[in-house]
Tab-separated table of C-alpha atoms in Angstrom:
chain	number	residue	atom	x	y	z
A	6	MET	CA	28.195	-10.177	7.203
A	7	LYS	CA	29.374	-8.663	3.925
A	8	HIS	CA	32.165	-6.901	5.799
A	9	LEU	CA	33.318	-10.191	7.319
A	10	LEU	CA	33.279	-11.999	3.985
A	11	ASN	CA	35.102	-9.174	2.240
A	12	LEU	CA	37.867	-9.185	4.855
A	13	PHE	CA	38.140	-12.964	4.579
A	14	LEU	CA	38.268	-12.999	0.766
A	15	ASN	CA	40.880	-10.258	0.721
A	16	GLY	CA	43.044	-12.024	3.284
A	17	ASN	CA	42.532	-9.260	5.838
A	18	LEU	CA	40.660	-11.198	8.527
A	19	GLU	CA	43.539	-11.176	10.975
A	20	GLU	CA	41.630	-11.029	14.278
A	21	SER	CA	41.778	-14.190	16.375
A	22	LEU	CA	38.159	-13.681	17.544
A	23	ILE	CA	38.477	-16.237	20.360
A	24	ASP	CA	38.299	-13.951	23.412
A	25	ASP	CA	34.568	-14.353	23.958
A	26	TYR	CA	34.686	-18.132	23.586
A	27	GLN	CA	37.617	-18.461	25.965
A	28	GLU	CA	35.777	-16.387	28.554
A	29	LYS	CA	32.839	-18.811	28.401
A	30	THR	CA	34.688	-22.139	28.426
A	31	GLY	CA	34.227	-22.263	32.196
A	32	ASN	CA	30.469	-22.668	31.698
A	33	ILE	CA	29.458	-26.040	33.094
A	34	GLN	CA	27.484	-26.877	29.956
A	35	TYR	CA	30.587	-26.211	27.836
A	36	MET	CA	32.828	-28.590	29.741
A	37	GLU	CA	32.243	-31.722	27.645
A	38	LEU	CA	32.028	-30.207	24.177
A	39	LYS	CA	33.236	-32.045	21.114
A	40	GLU	CA	36.308	-30.707	19.333
A	41	GLN	CA	35.399	-27.247	18.108
A	42	CYS	CA	35.500	-25.814	14.606
A	43	SER	CA	36.889	-22.308	14.160
A	44	LEU	CA	35.070	-19.590	12.246
A	45	GLN	CA	38.029	-19.486	9.867
A	46	LYS	CA	37.506	-23.164	9.045
A	47	VAL	CA	33.809	-22.600	8.360
A	48	LEU	CA	34.640	-19.675	6.069
A	49	VAL	CA	37.191	-21.822	4.250
A	50	TRP	CA	34.439	-24.397	3.671
A	51	PHE	CA	32.249	-21.686	2.132
A	52	GLN	CA	35.095	-20.595	-0.112
A	53	GLU	CA	36.376	-24.001	-1.200
A	54	ASN	CA	32.887	-25.249	-2.018
A	55	GLY	CA	31.949	-22.175	-4.011
A	56	HIS	CA	29.272	-20.971	-1.615
A	57	ILE	CA	30.322	-17.418	-0.786
A	58	GLU	CA	28.762	-15.811	-3.863
A	59	ARG	CA	25.538	-17.755	-3.411
A	60	PHE	CA	25.392	-16.895	0.274
A	61	LEU	CA	25.878	-13.215	-0.551
A	62	GLU	CA	22.913	-13.501	-2.906
A	63	GLU	CA	20.871	-14.843	-0.001
A	64	ILE	CA	21.978	-11.921	2.189
A	65	ASN	CA	21.109	-9.420	-0.558
A	66	SER	CA	17.668	-10.964	-1.048
A	67	ILE	CA	16.544	-10.375	2.553
A	68	LYS	CA	13.493	-8.129	2.624
A	69	GLU	CA	14.604	-6.004	5.544
A	70	ASN	CA	11.394	-3.994	5.761
A	71	TYR	CA	9.630	-7.096	7.108
A	72	LEU	CA	12.180	-7.772	9.854
A	73	TYR	CA	11.766	-6.899	13.501
A	74	SER	CA	14.088	-3.967	14.145
A	75	SER	CA	16.582	-4.389	16.972
A	76	PHE	CA	20.273	-5.190	17.258
A	77	SER	CA	19.502	-8.468	18.999
A	78	HIS	CA	16.628	-9.821	16.883
A	79	GLY	CA	16.908	-7.684	13.764
A	80	ILE	CA	19.091	-7.850	10.677
A	81	ASN	CA	22.316	-8.707	12.547
A	82	HIS	CA	20.769	-11.728	14.268
A	83	ASN	CA	19.015	-12.569	11.010
A	84	GLU	CA	22.268	-12.674	9.050
A	85	ARG	CA	23.988	-14.904	11.596
A	86	VAL	CA	21.084	-17.355	11.786
A	87	LEU	CA	21.022	-17.473	7.984
A	88	PHE	CA	24.766	-18.171	7.962
A	89	TRP	CA	24.400	-21.158	10.298
A	90	ALA	CA	21.240	-22.438	8.595
A	91	TYR	CA	23.030	-22.336	5.239
A	92	PHE	CA	26.011	-24.239	6.607
A	93	LEU	CA	23.873	-26.854	8.373
A	94	ALA	CA	21.627	-27.312	5.328
A	95	PHE	CA	24.592	-28.398	3.235
A	96	GLN	CA	26.170	-30.418	6.037
A	97	THR	CA	22.944	-32.448	6.235
A	98	ASN	CA	22.682	-32.863	2.425
A	99	LEU	CA	19.297	-31.255	1.912
A	100	ASP	CA	17.753	-31.201	-1.545
A	101	PRO	CA	17.396	-27.779	-3.268
A	102	VAL	CA	13.718	-27.293	-2.375
A	103	SER	CA	14.359	-28.093	1.282
A	104	ILE	CA	17.336	-25.725	1.303
A	105	ARG	CA	15.087	-22.939	-0.008
A	106	ILE	CA	12.561	-23.634	2.752
A	107	VAL	CA	15.061	-23.647	5.603
A	108	LEU	CA	16.847	-20.522	4.333
A	109	ASP	CA	13.571	-18.622	4.056
A	110	GLY	CA	12.735	-19.823	7.551
A	111	ALA	CA	16.036	-18.433	8.793
A	112	LYS	CA	15.425	-15.089	7.090
A	113	TYR	CA	11.926	-14.511	8.374
A	114	HIS	CA	11.536	-16.549	11.566
A	115	ASP	CA	11.233	-13.421	13.729
A	116	ILE	CA	9.017	-11.163	11.607
A	117	GLY	CA	6.193	-11.681	14.108
A	118	ARG	CA	8.202	-10.340	17.051
A	119	LYS	CA	6.773	-7.435	19.021
A	120	ASN	CA	9.614	-7.088	21.530
A	121	ASP	CA	12.958	-8.615	22.521
A	122	LEU	CA	11.593	-10.616	25.438
A	123	LEU	CA	10.977	-14.342	25.658
A	124	ASP	CA	7.822	-14.805	23.573
A	125	PRO	CA	6.751	-18.356	22.631
A	126	LYS	CA	3.966	-17.019	20.393
A	127	HIS	CA	6.117	-14.968	18.037
A	128	GLY	CA	6.809	-18.028	15.883
A	129	ALA	CA	3.096	-18.509	15.236
A	130	ARG	CA	2.717	-14.833	14.343
A	131	SER	CA	5.697	-15.083	11.998
A	132	ALA	CA	4.215	-18.195	10.368
A	133	SER	CA	0.909	-16.417	9.761
A	134	MET	CA	2.716	-13.544	8.001
A	135	ILE	CA	5.362	-15.383	6.009
A	136	ALA	CA	3.299	-16.151	2.896
A	137	GLN	CA	3.170	-12.388	2.283
A	138	VAL	CA	6.967	-12.228	2.256
A	139	VAL	CA	8.295	-15.240	0.349
A	140	ASP	CA	7.805	-15.373	-3.397
A	141	ASP	CA	9.751	-18.375	-4.663
A	142	PRO	CA	7.756	-20.555	-7.127
A	143	ILE	CA	8.181	-23.582	-4.849
A	144	TYR	CA	5.517	-22.102	-2.571
A	145	GLN	CA	2.877	-22.542	-5.214
A	146	ASP	CA	2.913	-26.044	-3.814
A	147	GLU	CA	1.025	-25.691	-0.541
A	148	ARG	CA	3.031	-28.538	0.972
A	149	ASN	CA	6.218	-26.507	0.766
A	150	LEU	CA	4.564	-23.421	2.191
A	151	ASN	CA	3.194	-25.464	5.073
A	152	LEU	CA	6.636	-26.892	5.808
A	153	LEU	CA	7.932	-23.338	5.990
A	154	ARG	CA	5.073	-22.204	8.197
A	155	GLY	CA	5.522	-25.231	10.416
A	156	ILE	CA	9.231	-24.819	11.122
A	157	VAL	CA	8.833	-21.087	11.710
A	158	GLU	CA	5.980	-21.599	14.172
A	159	LEU	CA	7.806	-24.378	16.019
A	160	HIS	CA	11.099	-22.496	16.327
A	161	SER	CA	9.798	-20.542	19.332
A	162	GLN	CA	8.146	-23.536	20.985
A	163	THR	CA	9.343	-26.722	22.625
A	164	ASP	CA	10.198	-29.613	20.303
A	165	LYS	CA	7.426	-31.598	21.971
A	166	ASN	CA	4.904	-29.522	20.036
A	167	ALA	CA	6.133	-30.904	16.712
A	168	SER	CA	3.250	-33.374	16.441
A	169	LYS	CA	0.721	-30.560	16.921
A	170	ILE	CA	2.395	-28.475	14.228
A	171	ILE	CA	2.482	-31.447	11.857
A	172	LYS	CA	-1.239	-31.926	12.352
A	173	LYS	CA	-2.045	-28.207	12.093
A	174	TYR	CA	-0.316	-27.826	8.725
A	175	GLU	CA	-1.154	-31.324	7.448
A	176	ILE	CA	2.518	-32.080	6.881
A	177	GLU	CA	3.011	-35.379	5.070
A	178	ASN	CA	6.789	-35.830	5.198
A	179	GLU	CA	7.332	-35.878	8.949
A	180	GLN	CA	10.958	-37.001	8.676
A	181	LEU	CA	11.831	-34.031	6.474
A	182	PHE	CA	9.936	-31.667	8.759
A	183	ASP	CA	11.923	-32.947	11.744
A	184	LEU	CA	15.229	-32.265	10.005
A	185	LEU	CA	14.190	-28.805	8.777
A	186	PHE	CA	12.990	-27.601	12.160
A	187	GLN	CA	16.107	-28.995	13.835
A	188	ILE	CA	18.311	-27.028	11.430
A	189	LEU	CA	16.371	-23.804	11.979
A	190	LYS	CA	16.291	-24.256	15.743
A	191	ASP	CA	19.995	-25.052	15.949
A	192	ALA	CA	20.910	-22.111	13.712
A	193	ASP	CA	18.825	-19.810	15.904
A	194	ALA	CA	20.238	-21.361	19.076
A	195	LEU	CA	23.849	-20.962	17.968
A	196	ASP	CA	23.317	-17.217	17.975
A	197	ARG	CA	22.262	-17.350	21.615
A	198	VAL	CA	25.953	-16.944	22.372
A	199	ARG	CA	25.226	-13.209	22.006
A	200	LEU	CA	23.108	-13.408	25.170
A	201	THR	CA	24.895	-13.572	28.513
A	202	TYR	CA	24.145	-13.443	32.217
A	203	MET	CA	26.011	-13.350	35.549
A	204	LYS	CA	27.995	-10.231	34.581
A	205	LYS	CA	28.560	-11.600	31.081
A	206	ARG	CA	30.473	-14.624	32.356
A	207	PHE	CA	27.972	-17.197	31.128
A	208	SER	CA	26.525	-17.841	27.701
A	209	ALA	CA	22.765	-18.283	27.375
A	210	LEU	CA	23.331	-21.191	25.001
A	211	ASN	CA	23.270	-24.672	26.484
A	212	PRO	CA	24.824	-26.928	23.813
A	213	ASN	CA	23.066	-29.935	25.320
A	214	TYR	CA	19.906	-28.660	23.633
A	215	LEU	CA	21.445	-28.580	20.169
A	216	ARG	CA	19.916	-31.299	18.043
A	217	ILE	CA	22.292	-31.951	15.142
A	218	SER	CA	25.703	-33.447	15.843
A	219	VAL	CA	27.666	-30.945	13.744
A	220	SER	CA	25.968	-28.055	15.573
A	221	LYS	CA	27.749	-29.088	18.759
A	222	THR	CA	31.100	-28.451	17.053
A	223	LEU	CA	30.210	-24.856	16.153
A	224	LEU	CA	30.197	-23.178	19.562
A	225	GLN	CA	33.608	-21.598	19.117
A	226	ALA	CA	32.744	-20.433	15.603
A	227	ALA	CA	29.437	-18.984	16.812
A	228	HIS	CA	31.176	-17.037	19.573
A	229	SER	CA	33.715	-15.758	17.045
A	230	LEU	CA	31.016	-14.631	14.623
A	231	ASN	CA	29.209	-12.756	17.362
A	232	GLU	CA	32.495	-11.273	18.574
A	233	PHE	CA	33.183	-9.992	15.065
A	234	TYR	CA	29.810	-8.237	14.985
A	235	GLU	CA	30.476	-6.715	18.394
A	236	LYS	CA	33.886	-5.420	17.344
A	237	HIS	CA	32.623	-3.985	14.049
A	238	ARG	CA	29.359	-2.401	15.121
A	239	GLU	CA	30.116	0.757	13.199
A	240	VAL	CA	29.729	-1.080	9.875
A	241	MET	CA	26.916	-3.393	10.965
A	242	LYS	CA	23.233	-2.720	10.527
A	243	GLY	CA	20.561	-2.562	13.197
A	244	LYS	CA	19.836	-0.513	16.282
A	245	SER	CA	22.054	-0.281	19.324
A	246	TYR	CA	22.526	-3.340	21.495
A	247	GLU	CA	19.755	-4.118	23.990
A	248	LYS	CA	20.237	-6.050	27.222
A	249	PHE	CA	18.354	-9.292	27.747
A	250	VAL	CA	16.825	-10.945	30.765
A	251	TYR	CA	17.065	-14.563	29.553
C-alpha cells in the first residue's frame, strides 16, 4: 500500500489498472452496476481531504505479528480491507470513536484464521482474541470493545445472525452496530475481487450482496487495487499467492 501511495503522490502512478475489471464485466452480477469510481478518483479523495498521512499512520500501526500469514488473508488483504473501511467510514460520516472501532476491526478481523478456506467460525475466534491486540483508550469502555468484538465475529457469518451477536455482547446502540458491521463486511467483500473461478473469468464478489450504496460504485476501484498488488508483488508483503476454492 505504501508503494501505491508513494507512486500516486509523486505523480508516477501511470498504469491504467483496468485490465482485470474489464475482464470481469461480463459477469452476470456485474451487468447492472452503478457508475463506477476509479481507483485514481478514490486516491484523489484521500489526497484532497488530507487523509493520506493519517491512513499511512494506520498502516504503520498494524501489529503484523498477530495477523494470519498468507498472501490472500494476510497483510496484503489486511491493507486493502483497511483502505476500503477507511474510505467507507468517512463516506458514512462516522464519529471518531466509531471510526477507531471499524478500522481496528478491519486490521484484525482475520487474526483467528487457521487456514485460507471458507470458515464461518474464524470471526468468533478473532473476536475472542482481539482485546489482546487493541490498546486504544476507547476500549476501556466495555461498550466500545463489545462493538468491536461484535462486528469482527459477525463478519464471517450471515447478516441474519446480527440479532444473536447484539444479544451476546449486550450491544445497546443497535443502529450504530448495523452500520459498523456493514462497513466492515463491505470492505472485506470488496477485496473478494482477488478471488476468481471458471479459469479466472469470474469474480467471486457478487455486488448484489454489498450493503452500502457507495460500496456498489467501488467495484472497478477494487479490481484496480488488487491488480496493482498483483503487478507489484516483488515489493508487497506476505507469502506467495494461494489458490482458492470459493
